[in-house]
PDB file of C-alpha atoms in Angstrom:
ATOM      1  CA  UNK I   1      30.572 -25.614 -21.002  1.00 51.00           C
ATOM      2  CA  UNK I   2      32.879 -28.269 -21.985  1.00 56.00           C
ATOM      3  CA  UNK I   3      36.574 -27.113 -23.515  1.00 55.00           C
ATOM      4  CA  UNK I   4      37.529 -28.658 -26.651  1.00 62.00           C
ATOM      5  CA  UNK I   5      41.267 -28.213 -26.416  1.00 61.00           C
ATOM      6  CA  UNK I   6      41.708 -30.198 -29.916  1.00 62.00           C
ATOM      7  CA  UNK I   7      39.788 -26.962 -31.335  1.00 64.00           C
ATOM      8  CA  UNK I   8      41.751 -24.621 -29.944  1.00 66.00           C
ATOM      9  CA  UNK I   9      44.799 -26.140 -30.952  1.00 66.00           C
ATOM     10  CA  UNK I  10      43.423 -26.726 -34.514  1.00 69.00           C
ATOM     11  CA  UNK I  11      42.630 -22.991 -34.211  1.00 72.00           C
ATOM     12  CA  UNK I  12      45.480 -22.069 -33.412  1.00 73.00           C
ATOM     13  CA  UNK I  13      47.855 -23.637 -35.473  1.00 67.00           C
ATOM     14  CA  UNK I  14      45.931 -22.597 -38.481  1.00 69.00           C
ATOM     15  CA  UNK I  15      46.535 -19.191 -37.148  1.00 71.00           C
ATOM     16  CA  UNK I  16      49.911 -20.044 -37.259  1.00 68.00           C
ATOM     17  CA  UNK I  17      50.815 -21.250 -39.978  1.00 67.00           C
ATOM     18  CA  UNK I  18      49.216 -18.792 -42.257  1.00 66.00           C
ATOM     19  CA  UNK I  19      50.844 -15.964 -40.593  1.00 65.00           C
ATOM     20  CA  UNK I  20      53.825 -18.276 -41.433  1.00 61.00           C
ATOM     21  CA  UNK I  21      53.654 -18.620 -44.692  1.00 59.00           C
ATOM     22  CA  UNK I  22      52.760 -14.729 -45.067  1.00 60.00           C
ATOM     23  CA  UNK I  23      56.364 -13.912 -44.243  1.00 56.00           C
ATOM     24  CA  UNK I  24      57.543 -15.467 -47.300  1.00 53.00           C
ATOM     25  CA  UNK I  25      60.169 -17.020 -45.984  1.00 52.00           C
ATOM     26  CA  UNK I  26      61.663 -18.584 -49.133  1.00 53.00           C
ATOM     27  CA  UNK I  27      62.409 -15.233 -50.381  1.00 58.00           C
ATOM     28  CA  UNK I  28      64.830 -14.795 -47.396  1.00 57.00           C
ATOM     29  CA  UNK I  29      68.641 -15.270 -47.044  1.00 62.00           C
ATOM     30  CA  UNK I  30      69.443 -18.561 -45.754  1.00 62.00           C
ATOM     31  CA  UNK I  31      70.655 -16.931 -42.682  1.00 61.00           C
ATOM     32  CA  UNK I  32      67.112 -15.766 -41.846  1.00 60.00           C
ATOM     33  CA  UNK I  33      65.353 -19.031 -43.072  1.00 59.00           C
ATOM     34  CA  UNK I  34      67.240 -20.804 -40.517  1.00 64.00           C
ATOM     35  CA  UNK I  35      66.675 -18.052 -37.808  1.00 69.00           C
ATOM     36  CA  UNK I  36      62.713 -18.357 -39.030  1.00 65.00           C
ATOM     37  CA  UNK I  37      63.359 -21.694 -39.100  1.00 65.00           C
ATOM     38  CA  UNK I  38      64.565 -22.232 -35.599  1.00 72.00           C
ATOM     39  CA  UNK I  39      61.976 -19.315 -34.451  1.00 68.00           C
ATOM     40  CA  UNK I  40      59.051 -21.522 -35.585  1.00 69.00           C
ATOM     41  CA  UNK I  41      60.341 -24.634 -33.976  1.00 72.00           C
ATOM     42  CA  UNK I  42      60.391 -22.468 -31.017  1.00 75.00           C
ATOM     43  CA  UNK I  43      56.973 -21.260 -31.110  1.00 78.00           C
ATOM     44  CA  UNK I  44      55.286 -25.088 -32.085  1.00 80.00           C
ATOM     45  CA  UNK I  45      57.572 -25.892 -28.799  1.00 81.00           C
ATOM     46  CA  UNK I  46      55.742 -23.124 -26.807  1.00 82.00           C
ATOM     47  CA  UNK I  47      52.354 -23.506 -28.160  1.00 83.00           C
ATOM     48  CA  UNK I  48      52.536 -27.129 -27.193  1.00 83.00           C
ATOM     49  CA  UNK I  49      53.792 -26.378 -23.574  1.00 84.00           C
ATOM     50  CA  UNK I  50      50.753 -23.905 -23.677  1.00 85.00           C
ATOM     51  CA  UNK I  51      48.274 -26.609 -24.761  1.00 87.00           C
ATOM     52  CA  UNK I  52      49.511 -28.981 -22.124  1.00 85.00           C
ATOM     53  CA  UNK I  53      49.148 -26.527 -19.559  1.00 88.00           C
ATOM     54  CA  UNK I  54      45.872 -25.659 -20.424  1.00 89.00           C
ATOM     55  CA  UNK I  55      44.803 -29.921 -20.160  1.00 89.00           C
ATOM     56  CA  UNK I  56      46.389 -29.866 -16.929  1.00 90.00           C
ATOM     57  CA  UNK I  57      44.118 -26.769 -15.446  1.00 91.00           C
ATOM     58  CA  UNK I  58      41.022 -28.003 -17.495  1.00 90.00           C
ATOM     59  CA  UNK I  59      41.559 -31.819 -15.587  1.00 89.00           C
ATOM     60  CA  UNK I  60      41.932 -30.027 -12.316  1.00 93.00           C
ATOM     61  CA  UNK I  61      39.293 -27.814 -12.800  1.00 91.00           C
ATOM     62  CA  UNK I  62      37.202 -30.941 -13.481  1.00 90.00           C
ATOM     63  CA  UNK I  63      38.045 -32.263 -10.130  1.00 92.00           C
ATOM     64  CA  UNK I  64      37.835 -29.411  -8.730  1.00 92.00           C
ATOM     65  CA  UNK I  65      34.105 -29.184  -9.968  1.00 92.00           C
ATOM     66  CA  UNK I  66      33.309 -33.012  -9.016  1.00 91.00           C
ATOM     67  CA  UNK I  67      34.442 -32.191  -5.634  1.00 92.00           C
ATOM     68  CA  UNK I  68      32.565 -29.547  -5.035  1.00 91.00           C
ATOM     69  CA  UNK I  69      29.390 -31.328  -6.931  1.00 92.00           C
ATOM     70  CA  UNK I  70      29.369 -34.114  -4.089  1.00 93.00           C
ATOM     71  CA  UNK I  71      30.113 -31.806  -1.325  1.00 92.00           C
ATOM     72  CA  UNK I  72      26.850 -30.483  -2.434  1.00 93.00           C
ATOM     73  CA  UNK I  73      25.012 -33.386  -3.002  1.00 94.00           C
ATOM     74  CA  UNK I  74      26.265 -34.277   1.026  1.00 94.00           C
ATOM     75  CA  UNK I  75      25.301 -31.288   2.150  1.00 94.00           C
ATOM     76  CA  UNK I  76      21.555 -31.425   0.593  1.00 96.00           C
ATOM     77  CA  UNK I  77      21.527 -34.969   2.135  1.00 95.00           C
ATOM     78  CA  UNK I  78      22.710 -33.773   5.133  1.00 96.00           C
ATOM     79  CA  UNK I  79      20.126 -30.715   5.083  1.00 96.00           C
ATOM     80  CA  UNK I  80      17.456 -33.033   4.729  1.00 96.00           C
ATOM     81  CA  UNK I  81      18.497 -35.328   7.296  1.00 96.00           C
ATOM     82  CA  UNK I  82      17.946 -32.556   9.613  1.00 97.00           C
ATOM     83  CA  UNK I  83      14.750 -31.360   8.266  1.00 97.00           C
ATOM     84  CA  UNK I  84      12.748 -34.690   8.060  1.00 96.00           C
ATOM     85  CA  UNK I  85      14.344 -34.887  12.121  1.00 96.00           C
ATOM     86  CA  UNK I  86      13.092 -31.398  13.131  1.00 97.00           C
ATOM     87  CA  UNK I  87       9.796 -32.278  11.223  1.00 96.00           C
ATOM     88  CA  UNK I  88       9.290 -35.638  12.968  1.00 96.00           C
ATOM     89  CA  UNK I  89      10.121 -33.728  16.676  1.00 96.00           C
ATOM     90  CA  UNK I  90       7.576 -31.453  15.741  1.00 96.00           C
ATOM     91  CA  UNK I  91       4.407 -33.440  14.596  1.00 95.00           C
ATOM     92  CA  UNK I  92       5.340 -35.394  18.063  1.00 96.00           C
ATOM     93  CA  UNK I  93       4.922 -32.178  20.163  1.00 96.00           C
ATOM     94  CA  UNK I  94       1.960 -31.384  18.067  1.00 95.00           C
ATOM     95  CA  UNK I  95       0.328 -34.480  19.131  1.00 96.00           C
ATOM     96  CA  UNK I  96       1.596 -34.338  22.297  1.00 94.00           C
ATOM     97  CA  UNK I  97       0.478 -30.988  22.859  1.00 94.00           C
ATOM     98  CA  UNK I  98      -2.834 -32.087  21.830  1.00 94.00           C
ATOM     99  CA  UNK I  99      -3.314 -34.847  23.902  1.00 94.00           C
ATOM    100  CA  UNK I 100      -2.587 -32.338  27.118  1.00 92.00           C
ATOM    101  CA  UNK I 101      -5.349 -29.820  25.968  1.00 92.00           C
ATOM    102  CA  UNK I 102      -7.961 -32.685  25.267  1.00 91.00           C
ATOM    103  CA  UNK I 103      -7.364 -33.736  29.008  1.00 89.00           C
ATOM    104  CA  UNK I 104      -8.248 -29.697  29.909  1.00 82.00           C
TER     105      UNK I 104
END
């Protein structure tokens, strides 16, 4: 599952800004507006320091997942290796083995 972080910022912001705007803030003191104001700049501040944070996990996570994708991949490789080996030892016994109890 692939994260979209442009929807979760869209998401939200929306969120937000309609709580935001549900405070009625124009029908505040200046004192407040400016504490609102400064609280709001605040929180964008935040949410962006959020978002980044979550890019920076997501990309790592990513690499993290690639890693272990063609650690995988080796190890199949490598697991096959070993069978086809073990297969080829044993059809050369077989025959082996064969040719001893035809000369019996």
């Amino acid at each position: 599952m692939k994260f979209d972080s442009k929807l979760v910022f869209n998401e939200i912001l929306a969120a937000f800004i309609t709580d935001f705007l549900n405070t009625s803030i124009l029908c505040l003191p200046l004192a407040v507006q400016k504490n609102r104001a400064s609280h709001f700049a605040n929180t964008i501040q935040i949410k962006d320091q959020l978002i980044g944070v979550l890019k920076r996990n997501n990309r790592m996570l990513n690499t993290q997942l690639k890693a272990l994708n063609i650690n995988c991949q080796l190890d199949r490789d490598q697991q096959k290796d070993h069978t086809d080996s073990l297969v080829s030892v044993l059809s050369k016994l077989a025959y082996a083995l064969r040719r001893i109890a035809d000369k019996l």
